[in-house]
Short mmCIF file of C-alpha atoms in Angstrom, two decimals:
data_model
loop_
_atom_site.label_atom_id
_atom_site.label_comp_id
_atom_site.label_asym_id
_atom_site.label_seq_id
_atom_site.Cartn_x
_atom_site.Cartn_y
_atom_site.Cartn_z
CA UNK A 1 120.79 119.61 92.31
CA UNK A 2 117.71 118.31 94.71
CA UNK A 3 115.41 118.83 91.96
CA UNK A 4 117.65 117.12 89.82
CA UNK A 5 117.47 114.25 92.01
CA UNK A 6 114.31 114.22 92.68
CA UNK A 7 113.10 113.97 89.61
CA UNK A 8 115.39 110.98 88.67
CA UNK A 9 114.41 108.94 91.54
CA UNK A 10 110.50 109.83 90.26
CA UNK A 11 111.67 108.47 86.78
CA UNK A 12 113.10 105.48 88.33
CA UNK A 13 109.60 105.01 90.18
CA UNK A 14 107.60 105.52 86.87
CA UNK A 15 105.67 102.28 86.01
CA UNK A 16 105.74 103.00 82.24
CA UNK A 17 109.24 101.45 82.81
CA UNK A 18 107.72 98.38 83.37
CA UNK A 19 104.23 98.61 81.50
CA UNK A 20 107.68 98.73 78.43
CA UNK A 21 109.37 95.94 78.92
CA UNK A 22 105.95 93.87 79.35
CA UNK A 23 105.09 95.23 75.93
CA UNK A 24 108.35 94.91 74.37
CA UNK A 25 108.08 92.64 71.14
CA UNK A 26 110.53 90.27 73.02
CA UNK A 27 108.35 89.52 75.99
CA UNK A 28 104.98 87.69 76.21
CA UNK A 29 102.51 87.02 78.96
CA UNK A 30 102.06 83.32 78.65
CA UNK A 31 100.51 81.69 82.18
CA UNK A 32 98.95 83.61 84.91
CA UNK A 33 97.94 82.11 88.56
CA UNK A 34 95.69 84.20 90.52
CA UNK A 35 95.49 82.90 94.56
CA UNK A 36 92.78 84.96 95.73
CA UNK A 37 91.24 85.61 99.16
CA UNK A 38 87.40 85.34 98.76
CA UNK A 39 85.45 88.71 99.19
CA UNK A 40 83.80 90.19 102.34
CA UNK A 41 81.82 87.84 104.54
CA UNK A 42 79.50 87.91 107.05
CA UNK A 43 81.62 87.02 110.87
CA UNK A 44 82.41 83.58 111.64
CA UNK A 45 81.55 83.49 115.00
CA UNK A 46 82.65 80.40 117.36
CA UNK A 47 80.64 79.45 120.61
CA UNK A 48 79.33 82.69 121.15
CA UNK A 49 82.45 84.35 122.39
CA UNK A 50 82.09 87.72 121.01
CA UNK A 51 78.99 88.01 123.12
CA UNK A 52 80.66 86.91 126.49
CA UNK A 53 83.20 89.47 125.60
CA UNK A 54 81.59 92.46 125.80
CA UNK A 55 77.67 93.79 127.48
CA UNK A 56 77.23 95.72 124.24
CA UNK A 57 74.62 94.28 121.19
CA UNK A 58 76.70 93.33 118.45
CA UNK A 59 74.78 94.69 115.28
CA UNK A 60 72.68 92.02 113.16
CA UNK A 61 73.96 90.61 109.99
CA UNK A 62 71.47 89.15 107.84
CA UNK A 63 73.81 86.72 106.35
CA UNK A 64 74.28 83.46 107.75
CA UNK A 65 77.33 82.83 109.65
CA UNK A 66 80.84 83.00 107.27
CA UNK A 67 78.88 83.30 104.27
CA UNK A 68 79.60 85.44 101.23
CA UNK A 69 77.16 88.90 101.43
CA UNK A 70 75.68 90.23 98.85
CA UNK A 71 77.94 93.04 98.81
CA UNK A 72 80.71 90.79 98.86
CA UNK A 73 79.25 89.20 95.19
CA UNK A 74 78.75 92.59 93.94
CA UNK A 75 82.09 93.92 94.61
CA UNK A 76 83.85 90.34 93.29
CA UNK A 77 81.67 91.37 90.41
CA UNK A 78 83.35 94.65 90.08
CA UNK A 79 86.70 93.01 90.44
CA UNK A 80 86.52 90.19 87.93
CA UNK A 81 85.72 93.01 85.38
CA UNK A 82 88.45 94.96 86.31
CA UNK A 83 90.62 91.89 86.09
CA UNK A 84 89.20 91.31 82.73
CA UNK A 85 90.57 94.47 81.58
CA UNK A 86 93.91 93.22 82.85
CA UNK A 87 93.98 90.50 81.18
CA UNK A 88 92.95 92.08 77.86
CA UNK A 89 96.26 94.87 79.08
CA UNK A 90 98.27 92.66 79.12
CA UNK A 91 97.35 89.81 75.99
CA UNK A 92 96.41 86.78 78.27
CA UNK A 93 93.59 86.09 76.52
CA UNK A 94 91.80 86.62 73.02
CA UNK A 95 89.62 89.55 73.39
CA UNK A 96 86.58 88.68 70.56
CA UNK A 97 85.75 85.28 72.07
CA UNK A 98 85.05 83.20 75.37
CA UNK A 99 87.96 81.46 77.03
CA UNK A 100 87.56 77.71 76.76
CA UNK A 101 88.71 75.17 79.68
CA UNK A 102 92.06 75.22 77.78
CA UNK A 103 92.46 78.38 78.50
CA UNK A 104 90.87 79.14 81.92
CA UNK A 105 90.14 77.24 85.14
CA UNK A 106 88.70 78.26 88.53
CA UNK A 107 89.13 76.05 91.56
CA UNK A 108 87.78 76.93 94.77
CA UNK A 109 87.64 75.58 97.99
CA UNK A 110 84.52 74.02 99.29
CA UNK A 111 82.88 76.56 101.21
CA UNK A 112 80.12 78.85 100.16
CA UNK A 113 81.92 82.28 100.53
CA UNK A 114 85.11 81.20 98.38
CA UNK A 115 82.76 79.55 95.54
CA UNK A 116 80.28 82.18 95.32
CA UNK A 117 83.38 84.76 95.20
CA UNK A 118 84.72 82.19 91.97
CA UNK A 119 81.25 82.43 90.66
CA UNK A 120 80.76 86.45 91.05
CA UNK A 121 84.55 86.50 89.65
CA UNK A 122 83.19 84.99 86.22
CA UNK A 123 80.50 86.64 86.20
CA UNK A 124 82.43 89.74 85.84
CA UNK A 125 85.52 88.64 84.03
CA UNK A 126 83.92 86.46 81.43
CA UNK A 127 79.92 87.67 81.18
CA UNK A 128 77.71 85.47 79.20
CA UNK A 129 80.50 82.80 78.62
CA UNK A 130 80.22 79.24 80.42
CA UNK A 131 83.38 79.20 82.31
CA UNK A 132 82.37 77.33 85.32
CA UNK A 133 83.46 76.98 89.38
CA UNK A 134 85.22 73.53 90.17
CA UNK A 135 84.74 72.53 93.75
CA UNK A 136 84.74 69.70 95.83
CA UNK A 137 81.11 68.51 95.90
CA UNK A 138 81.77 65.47 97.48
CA UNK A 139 82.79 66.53 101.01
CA UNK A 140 80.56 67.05 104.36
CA UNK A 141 79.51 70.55 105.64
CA UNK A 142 82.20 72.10 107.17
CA UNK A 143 84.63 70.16 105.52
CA UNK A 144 87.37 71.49 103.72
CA UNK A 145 89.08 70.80 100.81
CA UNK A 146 92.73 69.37 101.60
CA UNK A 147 94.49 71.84 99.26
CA UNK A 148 93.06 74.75 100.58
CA UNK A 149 92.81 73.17 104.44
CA UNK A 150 95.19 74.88 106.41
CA UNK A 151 96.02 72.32 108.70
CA UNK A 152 98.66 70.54 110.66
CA UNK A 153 99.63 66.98 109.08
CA UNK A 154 103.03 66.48 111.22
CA UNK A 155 102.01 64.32 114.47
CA UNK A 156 104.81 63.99 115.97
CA UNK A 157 106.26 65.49 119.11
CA UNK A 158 109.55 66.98 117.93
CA UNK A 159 107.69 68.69 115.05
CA UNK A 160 104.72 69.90 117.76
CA UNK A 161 107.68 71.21 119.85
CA UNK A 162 109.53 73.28 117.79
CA UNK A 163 106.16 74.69 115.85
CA UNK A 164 105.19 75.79 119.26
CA UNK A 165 108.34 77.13 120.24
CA UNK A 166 108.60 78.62 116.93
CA UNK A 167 105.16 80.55 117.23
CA UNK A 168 105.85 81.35 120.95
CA UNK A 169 108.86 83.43 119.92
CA UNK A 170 107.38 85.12 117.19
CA UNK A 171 104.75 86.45 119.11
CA UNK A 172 106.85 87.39 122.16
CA UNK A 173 108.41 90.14 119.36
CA UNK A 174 104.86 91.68 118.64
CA UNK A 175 104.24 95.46 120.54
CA UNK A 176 100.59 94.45 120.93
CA UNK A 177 99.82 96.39 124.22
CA UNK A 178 98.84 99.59 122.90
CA UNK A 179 96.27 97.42 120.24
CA UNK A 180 95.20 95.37 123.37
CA UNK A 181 94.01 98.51 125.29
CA UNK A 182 91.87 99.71 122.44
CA UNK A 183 90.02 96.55 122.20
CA UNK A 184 89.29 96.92 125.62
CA UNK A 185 88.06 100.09 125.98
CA UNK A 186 86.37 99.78 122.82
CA UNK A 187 84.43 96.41 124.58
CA UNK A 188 84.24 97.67 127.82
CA UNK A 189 85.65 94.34 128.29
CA UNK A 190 86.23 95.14 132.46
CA UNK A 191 82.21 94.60 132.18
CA UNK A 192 82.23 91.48 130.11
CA UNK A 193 81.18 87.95 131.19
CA UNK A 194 84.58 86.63 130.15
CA UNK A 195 85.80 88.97 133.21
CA UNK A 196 83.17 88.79 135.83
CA UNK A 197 82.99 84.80 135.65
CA UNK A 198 86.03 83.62 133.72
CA UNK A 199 88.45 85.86 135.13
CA UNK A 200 90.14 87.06 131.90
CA UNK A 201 90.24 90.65 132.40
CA UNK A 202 93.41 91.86 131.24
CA UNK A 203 94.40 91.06 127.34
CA UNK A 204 98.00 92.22 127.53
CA UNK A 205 99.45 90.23 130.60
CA UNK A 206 96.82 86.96 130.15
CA UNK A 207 98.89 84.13 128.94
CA UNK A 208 97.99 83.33 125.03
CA UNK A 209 98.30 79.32 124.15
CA UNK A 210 99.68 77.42 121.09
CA UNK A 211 97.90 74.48 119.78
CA UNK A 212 99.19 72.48 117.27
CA UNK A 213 96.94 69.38 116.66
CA UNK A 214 97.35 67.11 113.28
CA UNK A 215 94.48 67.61 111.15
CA UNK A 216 93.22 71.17 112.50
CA UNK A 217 94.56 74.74 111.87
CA UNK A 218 97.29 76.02 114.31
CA UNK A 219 95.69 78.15 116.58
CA UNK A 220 96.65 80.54 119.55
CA UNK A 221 94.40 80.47 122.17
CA UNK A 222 94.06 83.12 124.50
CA UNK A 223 93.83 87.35 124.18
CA UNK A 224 95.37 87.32 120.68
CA UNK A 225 92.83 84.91 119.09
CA UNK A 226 90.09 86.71 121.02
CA UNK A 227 90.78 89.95 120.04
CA UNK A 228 91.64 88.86 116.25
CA UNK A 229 87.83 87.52 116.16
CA UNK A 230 87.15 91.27 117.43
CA UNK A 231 89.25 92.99 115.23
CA UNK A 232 87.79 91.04 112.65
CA UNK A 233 84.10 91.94 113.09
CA UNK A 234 85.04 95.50 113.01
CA UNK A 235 87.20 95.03 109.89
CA UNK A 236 84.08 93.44 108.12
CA UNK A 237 81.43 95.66 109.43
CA UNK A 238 83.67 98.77 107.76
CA UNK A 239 83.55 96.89 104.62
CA UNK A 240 79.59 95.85 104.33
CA UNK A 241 79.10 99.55 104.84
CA UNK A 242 77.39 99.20 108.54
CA UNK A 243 76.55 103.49 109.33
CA UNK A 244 79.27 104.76 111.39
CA UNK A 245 77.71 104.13 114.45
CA UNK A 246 77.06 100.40 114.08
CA UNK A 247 80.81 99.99 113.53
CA UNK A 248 82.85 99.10 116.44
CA UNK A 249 79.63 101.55 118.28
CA UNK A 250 81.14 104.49 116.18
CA UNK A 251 84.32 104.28 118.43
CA UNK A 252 86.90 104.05 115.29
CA UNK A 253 87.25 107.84 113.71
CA UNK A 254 90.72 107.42 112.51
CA UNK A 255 92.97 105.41 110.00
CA UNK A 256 95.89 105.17 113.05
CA UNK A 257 93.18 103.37 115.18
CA UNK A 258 92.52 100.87 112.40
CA UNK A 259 95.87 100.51 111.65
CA UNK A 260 96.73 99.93 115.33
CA UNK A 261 93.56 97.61 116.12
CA UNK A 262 95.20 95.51 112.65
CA UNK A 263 98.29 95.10 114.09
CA UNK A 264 96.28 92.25 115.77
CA UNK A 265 95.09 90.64 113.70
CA UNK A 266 98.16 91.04 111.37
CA UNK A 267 100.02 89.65 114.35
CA UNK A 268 97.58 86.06 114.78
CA UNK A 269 98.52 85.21 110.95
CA UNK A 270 102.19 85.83 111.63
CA UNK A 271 102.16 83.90 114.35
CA UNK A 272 99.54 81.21 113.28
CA UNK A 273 100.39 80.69 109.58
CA UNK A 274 103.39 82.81 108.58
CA UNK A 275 105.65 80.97 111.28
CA UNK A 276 108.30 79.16 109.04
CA UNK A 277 108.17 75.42 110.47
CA UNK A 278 104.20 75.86 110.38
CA UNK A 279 103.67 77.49 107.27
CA UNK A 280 106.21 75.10 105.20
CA UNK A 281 103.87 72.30 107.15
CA UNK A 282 100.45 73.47 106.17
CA UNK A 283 100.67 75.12 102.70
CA UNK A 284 102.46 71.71 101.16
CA UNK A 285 99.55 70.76 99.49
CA UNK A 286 98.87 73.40 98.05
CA UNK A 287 102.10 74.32 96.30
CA UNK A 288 101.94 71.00 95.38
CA UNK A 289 99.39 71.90 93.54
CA UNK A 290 100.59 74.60 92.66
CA UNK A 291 103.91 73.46 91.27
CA UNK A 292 102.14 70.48 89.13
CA UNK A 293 99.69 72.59 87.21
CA UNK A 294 101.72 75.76 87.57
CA UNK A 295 105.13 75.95 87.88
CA UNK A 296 105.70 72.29 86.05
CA UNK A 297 102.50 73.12 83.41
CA UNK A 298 101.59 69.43 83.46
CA UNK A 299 97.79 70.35 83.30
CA UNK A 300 96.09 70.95 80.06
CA UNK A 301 93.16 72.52 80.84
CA UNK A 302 93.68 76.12 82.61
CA UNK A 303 97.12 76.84 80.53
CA UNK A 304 97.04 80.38 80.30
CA UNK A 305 94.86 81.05 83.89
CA UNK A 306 94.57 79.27 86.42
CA UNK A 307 91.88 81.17 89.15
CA UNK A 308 92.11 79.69 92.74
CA UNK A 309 89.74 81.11 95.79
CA UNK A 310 90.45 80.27 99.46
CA UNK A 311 91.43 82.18 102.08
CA UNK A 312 94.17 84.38 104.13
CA UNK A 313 95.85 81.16 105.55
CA UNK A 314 96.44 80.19 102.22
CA UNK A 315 98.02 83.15 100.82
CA UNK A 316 99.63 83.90 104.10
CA UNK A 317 101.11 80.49 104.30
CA UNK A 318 102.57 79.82 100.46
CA UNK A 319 104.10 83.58 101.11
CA UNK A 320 106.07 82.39 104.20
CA UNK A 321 106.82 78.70 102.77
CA UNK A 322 108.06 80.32 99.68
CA UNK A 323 110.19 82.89 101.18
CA UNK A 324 108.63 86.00 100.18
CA UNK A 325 110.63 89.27 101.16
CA UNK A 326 108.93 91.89 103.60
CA UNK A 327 105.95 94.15 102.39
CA UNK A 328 103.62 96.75 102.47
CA UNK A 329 100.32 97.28 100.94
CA UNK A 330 99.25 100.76 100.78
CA UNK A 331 95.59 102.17 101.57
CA UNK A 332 95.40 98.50 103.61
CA UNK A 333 95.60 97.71 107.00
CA UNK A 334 95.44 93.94 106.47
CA UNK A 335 98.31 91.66 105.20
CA UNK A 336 96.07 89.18 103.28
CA UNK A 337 92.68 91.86 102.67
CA UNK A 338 89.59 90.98 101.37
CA UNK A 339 89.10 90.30 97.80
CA UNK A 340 92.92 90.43 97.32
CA UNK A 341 94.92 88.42 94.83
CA UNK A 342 98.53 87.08 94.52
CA UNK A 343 99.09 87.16 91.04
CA UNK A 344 101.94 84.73 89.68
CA UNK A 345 102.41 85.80 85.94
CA UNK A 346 105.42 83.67 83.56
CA UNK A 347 106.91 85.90 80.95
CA UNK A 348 108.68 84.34 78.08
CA UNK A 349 111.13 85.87 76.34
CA UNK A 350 111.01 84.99 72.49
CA UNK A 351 114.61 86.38 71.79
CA UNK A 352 116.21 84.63 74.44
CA UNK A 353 113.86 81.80 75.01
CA UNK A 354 114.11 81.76 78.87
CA UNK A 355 110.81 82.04 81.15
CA UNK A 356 110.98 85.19 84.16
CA UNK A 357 108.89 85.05 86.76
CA UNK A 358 106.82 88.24 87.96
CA UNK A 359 104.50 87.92 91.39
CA UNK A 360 102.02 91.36 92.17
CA UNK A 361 99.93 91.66 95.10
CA UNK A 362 96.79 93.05 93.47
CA UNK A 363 93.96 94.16 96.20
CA UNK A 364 91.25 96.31 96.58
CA UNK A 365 91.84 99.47 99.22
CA UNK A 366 89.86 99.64 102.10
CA UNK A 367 87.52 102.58 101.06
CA UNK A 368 86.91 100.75 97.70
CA UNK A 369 85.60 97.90 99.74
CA UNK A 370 83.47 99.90 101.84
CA UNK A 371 82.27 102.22 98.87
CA UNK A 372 81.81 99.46 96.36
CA UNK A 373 83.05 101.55 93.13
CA UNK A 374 83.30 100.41 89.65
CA UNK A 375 86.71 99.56 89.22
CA UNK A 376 88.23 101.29 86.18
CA UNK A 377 91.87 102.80 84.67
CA UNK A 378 90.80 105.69 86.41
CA UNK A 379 89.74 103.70 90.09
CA UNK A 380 91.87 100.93 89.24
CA UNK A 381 92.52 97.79 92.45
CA UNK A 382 96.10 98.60 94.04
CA UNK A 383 98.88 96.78 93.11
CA UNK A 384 102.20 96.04 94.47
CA UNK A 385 105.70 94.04 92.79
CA UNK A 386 106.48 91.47 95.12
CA UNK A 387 109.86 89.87 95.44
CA UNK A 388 111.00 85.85 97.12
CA UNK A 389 114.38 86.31 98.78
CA UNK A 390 115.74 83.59 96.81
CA UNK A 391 114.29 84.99 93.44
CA UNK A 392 116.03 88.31 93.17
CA UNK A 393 114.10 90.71 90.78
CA UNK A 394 115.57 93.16 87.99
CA UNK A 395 114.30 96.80 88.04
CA UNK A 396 110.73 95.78 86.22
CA UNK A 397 109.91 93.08 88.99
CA UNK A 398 111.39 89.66 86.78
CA UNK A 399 113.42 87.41 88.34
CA UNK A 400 114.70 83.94 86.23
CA UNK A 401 112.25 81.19 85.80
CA UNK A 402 114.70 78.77 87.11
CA UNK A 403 114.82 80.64 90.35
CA UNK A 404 111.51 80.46 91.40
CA UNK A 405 111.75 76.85 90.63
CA UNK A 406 114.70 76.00 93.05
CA UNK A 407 112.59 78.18 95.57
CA UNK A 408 109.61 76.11 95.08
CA UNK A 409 111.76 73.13 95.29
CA UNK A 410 112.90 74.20 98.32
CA UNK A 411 109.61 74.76 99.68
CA UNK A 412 108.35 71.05 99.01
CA UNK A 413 111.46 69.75 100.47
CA UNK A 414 110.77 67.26 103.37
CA UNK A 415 110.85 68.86 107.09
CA UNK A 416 113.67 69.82 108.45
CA UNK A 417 114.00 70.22 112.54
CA UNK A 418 115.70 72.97 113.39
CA UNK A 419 118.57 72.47 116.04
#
């Protein structure tokens, strides 16, 4: 009788279920929207702080500071074939002939790693075609774009209040001691600067601060944010393919520690951009977007696939505002990794003439990033069915069209304090 059993609940797991019903005669692929997290980068480092926080040399990086590194092209390269190969799957686009801006259009924000990830996407998706990268050109250095700026645009005090509140709480349920201690050993950071002179010595009992200004990110200032810029380094070192002994010193050996040190960083985006009354606030403009050229398909050009690079916030942000149910993403210790994609795909169905809604979380593992493999069938990116609580999905991952709209709806909604 186990076996039995067993063997059902394997059947029921089978993706061939769903890989049917996608290529049923009734159902068509007919608009895809990719938001995708731009590939690995070189640290963004802020006033020096990582080297107040520990007496160790940090390794070099010989890519300037944020920037896209040349294995992060390569392996964007890698994944815009791959994705290529999805699209041909799956009968997006006409396989004998370049996609047109009828067809395809890539947005991305204004910052050199998220274009040159666009650019290295083309280049591997569409090779020797002349699909181009739109960006904001016309913006200072360091300025971003306002739909992919994660920022605060609610000045008043209530709202400030409540986000901070909000954040405080979420954070107060995060088991980050354990996480804490292995940053510290791993720093030595009872020898650091920020200890001797500034007196912050102890990362699990130091106070963290919420800062909620109009116009920049929401930020937490404090242990979490300085051990999320830690975290981070080691994260991106592991990925570039530093030798074991340049990452983190060659103090990370297993996949509990990483998972463990992640929980860190994994905890700043909760708290930062997934919080409900923050998130709703700063991804606005970007569902707006995406609900006019998506959701409402009131933009010719980019029909069928619309390609947008920015960054975690983003993705991190429209998932919260939207409602997205709990998940997990195997062979990944980030939420929002590297070179991941949310993939929004509508379905029609011809016999019935209604629209579904499917939504995959499409990512690269972590010892694909740090290996750089081809991407094939056989080494193909991971991929996960996501669900929106307010979107329920059938057994292949569809939920109704109309739905997703009310959810979206819902999400653009004007603020609402909470009591």
């Amino acid at each position: 009788m186990k076996k039995i059993l067993t063997l059902c609940f394997i059947f029921i797991l089978m993706p061939s279920v769903s890989y049917s019903l996608e290529k049923s005669q009734d159902y068509e692929l007919t608009q895809v929207l990719i938001l995708s997290r731009h590939n690995v980068r070189a640290p963004i480092i802020y006033e020096n702080i990582l080297t107040r926080a520990t007496n160790k040399a940090w390794p070099i990086w010989h890519t300037n500071n944020g920037n896209l590194t040349t294995k992060g092209r390569q392996f964007e390269i890698n994944i815009g074939s791959y994705f290529r190969s999805w699209f041909d799957r799956k009968g997006l686009l006409r396989q004998d002939k370049c996609p047109d801006s009828k067809n395809v259009y890539v947005y991305a924000n204004n910052q050199q790693r998220t274009i040159a990830s666009a650019q290295s996407f083309i280049t591997g998706a569409f090779p020797d075609c002349l699909v181009k990268t739109f960006y904001r050109s016309d913006m200072s250095e360091g300025e971003f774009d306002p739909i992919f700026a994660s920022v605060i645009t609610d000045n008043s005090e209530e709202f400030k209040r409540q986000a901070k509140s909000a954040m405080t709480e979420k954070l107060a349920h995060l088991d980050l001691a354990e996480a804490y201690k292995q940053v510290s050993m791993i720093l030595d950071f009872k020898n650091s600067t920020l200890c001797k002179k500034d007196k912050l010595c102890d990362l699990v009992s130091y106070p963290n601060t919420m800062i909620i200004s109009a116009g920049k990110e929401p930020l937490v200032f404090g242990p979490l944010g300085l051990a999320t810029n830690v975290v981070d380094v080691f994260d991106l070192q592991y990925y570039e393919g530093f030798a074991t002994n340049d990452v983190a010193w060659g103090t990370i050996s297993t996949p509990e520690q990483w998972k463990t040190l992640n929980k860190i960083k994994n905890g700043y985006h909760a708290v930062a951009f997934t919080t409900k009354i923050v998130a709703s606030n700063i991804a606005k403009p970007l569902l707006k977007y995406i609900n006019l050229h998506f959701v409402q398909r009131r933009k010719i050009e980019g029909s069928k696939l619309l390609i947008m690079f920015g960054h975690d916030s983003n993705i991190a942000s429209v998932m919260s505002a939207l409602d997205f149910a709990p998940y997990q993403l195997p062979e990944q210790y980030e939420k929002t990794p590297i070179g991941g994609k949310l993939v929004f795909q509508r379905w029609h169905n011809k016999k019935t003439n209604k629209d579904y809604l499917k939504v995959e979380y499409i990512y690269p593992s972590v010892n694909q990033l740090r290996n750089g493999t081809a991407l094939t069938l056989n080494n193909p990116l991971k991929q996960v069915t996501l669900s929106l609580k307010n979107c329920p999905i059938d057994g292949n991952g569809f939920c109704h069209w109309d739905d997703f709209e009310k959810s979206m709806q819902q999400a653009l909604k004007d603020k609402v304090f909470v009591d």
